[in-house]
Coordinates of C-alpha atoms and ligand atoms in Angstrom, one line a residue:
X1 CA 3.7 19.7 12.3
X2 CA 5.5 19.0 15.5
X3 CA 2.5 18.7 17.8
X4 CA 0.9 15.3 17.3
X5 CA -2.7 15.4 18.4
X6 CA -4.1 12.5 16.5
X7 CA -1.4 10.0 16.2
X8 CA -2.1 8.1 19.3
X9 CA -5.9 8.3 19.2
X10 CA -7.4 4.8 18.9
X11 CA -7.4 3.6 15.3
X12 CA -11.1 3.1 14.9
X13 CA -11.7 6.7 15.8
X14 CA -9.0 7.8 13.4
X15 CA -10.6 5.8 10.7
X16 CA -14.0 7.3 11.3
X17 CA -12.6 10.9 11.2
X18 CA -10.7 10.9 7.9
X19 CA -10.2 14.2 6.0
X20 CA -12.3 13.9 2.9
X21 CA -12.7 17.6 1.9
X22 CA -9.8 18.9 -0.1
X23 CA -10.4 22.5 1.1
X24 CA -10.2 21.3 4.7
X25 CA -6.9 19.5 4.0
X26 CA -5.5 22.7 2.5
X27 CA -6.7 24.7 5.5
X28 CA -5.1 22.3 8.0
X29 CA -1.8 22.8 6.2
X30 CA -2.3 26.6 5.9
X31 CA -2.3 26.4 2.1
X32 CA -4.2 28.6 -0.3
X33 CA -7.4 27.0 -1.8
X34 CA -6.5 28.4 -5.2
X35 CA -4.5 25.2 -6.1
X36 CA -7.9 23.4 -6.4
X37 CA -9.5 24.3 -9.7
X38 CA -12.7 22.8 -10.9
X39 CA -10.9 20.0 -12.8
X40 CA -9.1 18.9 -9.6
X41 CA -12.5 18.9 -7.8
X42 CA -13.8 16.7 -10.6
X43 CA -10.9 14.3 -10.0
X44 CA -11.9 14.3 -6.3
X45 CA -15.4 13.2 -7.3
X46 CA -14.2 10.3 -9.3
X47 CA -11.7 9.1 -6.7
X48 CA -12.4 10.7 -3.3
X49 CA -9.9 12.4 -1.2
X50 CA -9.3 10.3 1.9
X51 CA -6.5 10.8 4.4
X52 CA -6.2 10.1 8.1
X53 CA -5.3 13.1 10.4
X54 CA -2.2 11.2 11.7
X55 CA -0.9 11.2 8.2
X56 CA -1.7 14.9 7.7
X57 CA 0.3 15.6 10.9
X58 CA 3.4 14.2 9.1
X59 CA 3.1 16.8 6.3
X60 CA 4.9 20.1 6.4
X61 CA 2.8 23.2 7.1
X62 CA 2.6 25.7 4.2
X63 CA 4.5 23.5 1.7
X64 CA 2.4 23.0 -1.4
X65 CA 5.1 20.5 -2.7
X66 CA 5.1 18.4 0.4
X67 CA 5.8 14.8 -0.8
X68 CA 3.1 13.3 1.4
X69 CA 0.5 15.9 0.4
X70 CA 1.2 15.3 -3.3
X71 CA 0.4 11.6 -2.9
X72 CA -3.2 12.4 -1.7
X73 CA -4.3 15.7 -3.0
X74 CA -6.6 15.5 -6.1
X75 CA -4.9 17.1 -9.1
X76 CA -6.3 18.5 -12.3
X77 CA -3.9 16.5 -14.4
X78 CA -5.7 13.3 -13.3
X79 CA -8.4 14.2 -15.7
X80 CA -6.1 14.3 -18.8
X81 CA -6.6 11.4 -21.1
X82 CA -3.6 9.4 -22.3
X83 CA -3.7 6.4 -24.6
X84 CA -1.1 4.5 -22.6
X85 CA -2.9 5.0 -19.3
X86 CA -5.9 2.7 -18.8
X87 CA -8.4 1.6 -16.2
X88 CA -7.1 -1.9 -15.6
X89 CA -3.3 -1.9 -16.5
X90 CA -2.6 -5.2 -14.8
X91 CA -5.5 -7.2 -16.3
X92 CA -6.7 -8.1 -12.9
X93 CA -10.3 -8.5 -14.0
X94 CA -9.1 -11.4 -16.2
X95 CA -7.2 -13.0 -13.4
X96 CA -10.2 -13.0 -11.1
X97 CA -11.1 -16.7 -10.3
X98 CA -13.6 -16.3 -7.4
X99 CA -15.0 -13.2 -5.8
X100 CA -12.1 -11.4 -4.0
X101 CA -9.4 -13.8 -5.3
X102 CA -6.5 -13.2 -7.6
X103 CA -4.2 -16.2 -8.4
X104 CA -1.6 -14.9 -10.8
X105 CA 1.6 -16.3 -9.4
X106 CA 2.1 -20.0 -8.8
X107 CA 2.7 -20.3 -5.1
X108 CA 0.9 -17.1 -3.9
X109 CA -2.8 -16.4 -3.7
X110 CA -4.2 -13.0 -3.2
X111 CA -7.3 -12.4 -1.2
X112 CA -9.2 -9.1 -1.1
X113 CA -11.4 -8.9 1.9
X114 CA -12.3 -5.3 1.6
X115 CA -12.3 -2.6 -1.0
X116 CA -11.8 0.1 1.5
X117 CA -8.5 1.9 2.2
X118 CA -7.6 4.3 5.0
X119 CA -6.0 6.6 2.5
X120 CA -6.5 7.2 -1.2
X121 CA -3.3 7.4 -3.1
X122 CA -3.8 9.2 -6.3
X123 CA -1.4 7.0 -8.2
X124 CA -3.1 3.8 -7.1
X125 CA -3.5 1.1 -9.8
X126 CA -6.6 -0.1 -8.2
X127 CA -8.4 3.2 -8.3
X128 CA -10.8 2.0 -11.0
X129 CA -11.1 -1.6 -9.8
X130 CA -14.7 -2.8 -9.4
X131 CA -14.3 -3.8 -5.8
X132 CA -17.9 -3.8 -4.6
X133 CA -19.0 -6.6 -7.0
X134 CA -15.9 -8.5 -6.1
X135 CA -15.6 -9.3 -2.4
X136 CA -15.9 -12.7 -0.9
X137 CA -18.9 -13.1 1.3
X138 CA -18.8 -14.7 4.7
X139 CA -20.1 -18.0 3.3
X140 CA -17.6 -18.0 0.3
X141 CA -15.0 -19.7 2.5
X142 CA -15.8 -23.3 1.4
X143 CA -15.3 -22.3 -2.2
X144 CA -12.0 -20.5 -1.4
X145 CA -10.8 -23.5 0.7
X146 CA -11.7 -25.9 -2.1
X147 CA -9.7 -23.8 -4.6
X148 CA -6.7 -23.8 -2.3
X149 CA -7.0 -27.6 -1.7
X150 CA -7.2 -28.1 -5.5
X151 CA -4.0 -26.1 -5.9
X152 CA -1.5 -27.6 -3.5
X153 CA 1.2 -25.5 -5.1
X154 CA -0.2 -22.5 -3.2
X155 CA 1.6 -22.2 0.1
X156 CA 1.1 -18.5 0.8
X157 CA -2.0 -16.3 1.1
X158 CA -1.7 -12.6 0.7
X159 CA -4.3 -10.4 2.3
X160 CA -4.5 -7.3 0.1
X161 CA -7.1 -4.9 -0.9
X162 CA -8.3 -2.3 -0.5
X163 CA -6.5 -2.5 2.8
X164 CA -7.0 -5.5 5.0
X165 CA -6.0 -3.5 8.1
X166 CA -9.1 -1.3 7.8
X167 CA -11.0 -4.5 8.9
X168 CA -11.8 -5.2 12.5
X169 CA -9.6 -7.6 14.4
X170 CA -12.6 -9.8 14.8
X171 CA -13.0 -10.2 11.0
X172 CA -9.3 -10.4 10.3
X173 CA -9.0 -13.0 13.1
X174 CA -11.7 -15.1 11.5
X175 CA -9.9 -15.2 8.2
X176 CA -6.5 -15.8 9.8
X177 CA -8.0 -18.7 11.8
X178 CA -9.4 -20.2 8.6
X179 CA -6.1 -20.0 6.7
X180 CA -4.2 -21.2 9.7
X181 CA -6.3 -24.3 9.7
X182 CA -5.0 -25.4 6.3
X183 CA -1.6 -27.3 6.6
X184 CA -0.7 -26.4 3.1
X185 CA -0.6 -22.6 3.9
X186 CA 2.8 -21.8 5.5
X187 CA 2.9 -18.1 5.1
X188 CA 0.3 -15.3 5.6
X189 CA 1.2 -12.0 4.1
X190 CA -0.6 -8.8 4.9
X191 CA -0.2 -5.9 2.5
X192 CA -1.2 -2.7 4.1
X193 CA -0.5 1.1 4.1
X194 CA -2.4 1.5 7.4
X195 CA 0.7 1.1 9.7
X196 CA 2.1 4.2 7.9
X197 CA -1.0 6.4 7.8
X198 CA -2.5 5.2 11.2
X199 CA 0.4 3.8 13.1
X200 CA -1.8 3.2 16.1
X201 CA -3.5 0.4 14.2
X202 CA -0.7 -1.7 15.6
X203 CA -2.1 -1.9 19.1
X204 CA -1.9 -4.5 21.8
X205 CA -5.0 -6.4 20.5
X206 CA -3.6 -6.6 16.9
X207 CA -0.2 -7.8 18.2
X208 CA -1.9 -10.5 20.2
X209 CA -4.0 -11.5 17.2
X210 CA -0.8 -12.3 15.3
X211 CA 1.0 -14.1 18.1
X212 CA 1.6 -17.8 18.4
X213 CA 0.4 -18.7 14.9
X214 CA 1.4 -21.8 13.0
X215 CA 1.7 -19.6 10.0
X216 CA 4.8 -17.4 9.3
X217 CA 3.4 -13.9 9.3
X218 CA 4.8 -11.2 7.0
X219 CA 3.6 -7.6 6.9
X220 CA 4.4 -5.6 3.8
X221 CA 3.9 -1.9 4.4
X222 CA 3.8 0.8 1.8
X223 CA 5.9 3.9 2.3
X224 CA 7.3 6.1 -0.4
X225 CA 9.2 8.7 1.6
X226 CA 11.2 8.9 4.9
X227 CA 8.9 11.7 6.1
X228 CA 6.2 9.1 6.5
X229 CA 8.2 7.2 9.1
X230 CA 8.4 9.3 12.2
X231 CA 9.7 7.9 15.5
X232 CA 6.3 6.9 16.7
X233 CA 5.6 4.9 13.5
X234 CA 9.0 3.2 13.7
X235 CA 8.3 2.2 17.3
X236 CA 4.9 0.8 16.4
X237 CA 6.5 -1.3 13.7
X238 CA 9.1 -2.6 16.0
X239 CA 6.4 -4.0 18.3
X240 CA 5.7 -6.5 15.5
X241 CA 9.3 -7.3 14.6
X242 CA 9.9 -7.9 18.3
X243 CA 7.5 -10.8 18.1
X244 CA 9.2 -12.4 15.1
X245 CA 7.1 -10.9 12.3
X246 CA 9.0 -10.0 9.2
X247 CA 8.2 -6.5 7.8
X248 CA 9.0 -5.5 4.3
X249 CA 8.3 -2.2 2.5
X250 CA 7.2 -1.6 -1.0
X251 CA 7.4 1.8 -2.6
X252 CA 6.3 3.3 -5.9
X253 CA 8.6 5.5 -7.8
X254 CA 6.7 8.8 -8.1
X255 CA 7.7 11.9 -10.1
X256 CA 8.0 14.9 -7.8
X257 CA 7.8 12.8 -4.7
X258 CA 10.7 10.3 -4.5
X259 CA 12.3 10.2 -8.0
X260 CA 15.7 10.9 -6.6
X261 CA 18.4 8.6 -5.4
X262 CA 19.1 10.5 -2.2
X263 CA 15.4 10.6 -1.2
X264 CA 15.2 6.8 -1.8
X265 CA 18.4 6.2 0.2
X266 CA 17.0 8.1 3.1
X267 CA 13.8 6.1 2.9
X268 CA 15.8 2.9 3.1
X269 CA 17.8 4.2 6.1
X270 CA 14.5 5.1 7.9
X271 CA 13.1 1.7 7.2
X272 CA 16.2 0.1 8.7
X273 CA 15.6 2.2 11.8
X274 CA 12.2 0.7 12.0
X275 CA 13.5 -2.9 11.4
X276 CA 11.8 -2.9 8.0
X277 CA 13.5 -4.4 5.0
X278 CA 13.1 -2.6 1.6
X279 CA 11.5 -5.1 -0.7
X280 CA 10.2 -3.6 -3.9
X281 CA 10.5 -0.3 -5.7
X282 CA 7.7 -0.4 -8.3
X283 CA 7.7 1.7 -11.4
X284 CA 4.3 3.2 -11.8
X285 CA 1.6 1.1 -13.2
X286 CA 0.1 2.9 -16.2
X287 CA -3.3 3.6 -14.6
X288 CA -5.6 6.2 -16.0
X289 CA -5.3 9.5 -14.0
X290 CA -1.7 8.8 -12.8
X291 CA 0.3 9.9 -15.8
X292 CA 1.6 13.0 -14.0
X293 CA 3.5 10.7 -11.6
X294 CA 5.3 8.8 -14.3
X295 CA 9.1 9.0 -14.7
X296 CA 11.0 8.6 -17.9
X297 CA 12.7 5.1 -18.2
X298 CA 16.1 6.6 -18.6
X299 CA 15.7 8.7 -15.5
X300 CA 14.5 5.6 -13.6
X301 CA 17.7 3.7 -14.6
X302 CA 19.9 6.6 -13.6
X303 CA 18.2 6.9 -10.2
X304 CA 18.5 3.2 -9.6
X305 CA 22.2 2.9 -10.5
X306 CA 22.9 5.9 -8.2
X307 CA 20.9 4.2 -5.5
X308 CA 23.0 1.0 -5.8
X309 CA 26.1 3.1 -5.3
X310 CA 24.7 4.9 -2.2
X311 CA 23.5 1.9 -0.2
X312 CA 24.7 -1.5 1.0
X313 CA 23.0 -4.2 -1.1
X314 CA 20.6 -5.2 1.7
X315 CA 19.0 -1.7 1.7
X316 CA 18.4 -1.6 -2.0
X317 CA 14.8 -2.5 -3.0
X318 CA 14.3 -4.6 -6.1
X319 CA 13.2 -2.4 -9.0
X320 CA 10.2 -4.1 -10.6
X321 CA 7.4 -3.6 -13.0
X322 CA 4.3 -5.6 -13.1
X323 CA 3.5 -6.9 -16.6
X324 CA 0.1 -8.4 -17.2
X325 CA 0.4 -12.1 -17.9
X326 CA 3.9 -12.6 -16.5
X327 CA 4.4 -15.3 -13.9
X328 CA 6.1 -12.8 -11.5
X329 CA 7.0 -9.2 -11.0
X330 CA 9.5 -8.3 -13.7
X331 CA 12.9 -7.1 -12.4
X332 CA 14.0 -4.1 -14.4
X333 CA 17.4 -2.6 -14.3
X334 CA 20.4 -4.8 -14.9
X335 CA 18.2 -7.9 -15.2
X336 CA 18.1 -8.3 -19.0
X337 CA 21.1 -8.6 -21.3
Ligands
LIG1 C1 2.4 -8.7 -6.4 C2 1.5 -9.9 -6.4 C3 1.8 -11.0 -5.6 C4 3.1 -11.0 -4.7 O1 4.2 -11.1 -5.5 P1 5.6 -11.3 -4.7 O2 6.6 -11.2 -5.8 O3 5.6 -12.7 -4.1 O4 5.7 -10.3 -3.7 C5 1.0 -12.1 -5.6 N1 -0.2 -12.1 -6.3 C6 -0.5 -11.0 -7.1 C7 -1.8 -11.1 -7.8 C8 0.3 -9.9 -7.1 O5 -0.1 -8.8 -7.9
LIG2 S1 -3.5 2.2 0.3 FE1 -2.8 0.9 -1.3 S2 -4.6 0.1 -2.3 FE2 -5.3 1.8 -1.1 S3 -5.3 3.6 -2.4 FE3 -3.2 3.5 -1.5 S4 -2.0 2.3 -2.9 FE4 -4.1 1.9 -3.4

């Protein structure tokens, strides 16, 4: 689509007008409804379709294999059972110390303030996570603060989700103020896919909210394909880097979407154009319903070694896997003897 109608609409409006009907999505893209069989619709019942119009605008018309579309369109293969693909592949329920809190890595503390996302990515490892029972309440702050104070090794708090940028600036601001009040916390990291799917989330008010903080602020976006990063999105991201915020990207290696060294190289080049540093390339977490996105380990290694040969070192993301119980993300190719 060359004609952007929704991209610059205010972000709250965009969030309230998500596409949630798979047939409507296909119609917007001038695609035949026949690709949705009853099994795919069942998958959409279990994990709803959810996609902002501004993201749909980045998809190609009449291309059933569009790499952005394939990330969000419910697929009948999601309903296939596979013994290796489970509901909680990362053991997050076990790592859960307080409502909304995950403390798995020594110095970093992950806080989930909302279970909601602006987009539902079909491969998401949190698609079965019991969010609703697991969010901090407004008055849980004293417990969270006490936990942080009791763990002086924590110097970084990561707002994750769900997607923290679906929250209002008022609520975000409240939590940022709280964290900013603790001397031990030096870094605030925000993990969000919203800047990619609703780039207008980065508006003046949000930029002002992050300005002049004692905390170092890092935004980690999530983009898997260069087509997600049009000029407007890049400009919006640059508003933040212009005020000294670091922005990194994490991507997931997805079969049929970006399992190709040239596509990944192009993604890194686009990220550079937006002042964003490629951080992680995750191999897929083995979550139930996502097995059709999985790539064979040998293929992963081949892609990654080719990627190393195509790019300067600073544009190569670290290839990692998350292994339950490990003290950090596990580097994959070339890391072990
Ligand atoms: C991925 C993750 C982090 C962040 O890891 P980094 O390697 O610092 O990016 C922190 N906590 C949890 C629970 C995570 O899953
Ligand atoms: S935005 Fe992130 S947390 Fe939300 S569905 Fe997509 S991958 Fe999962």
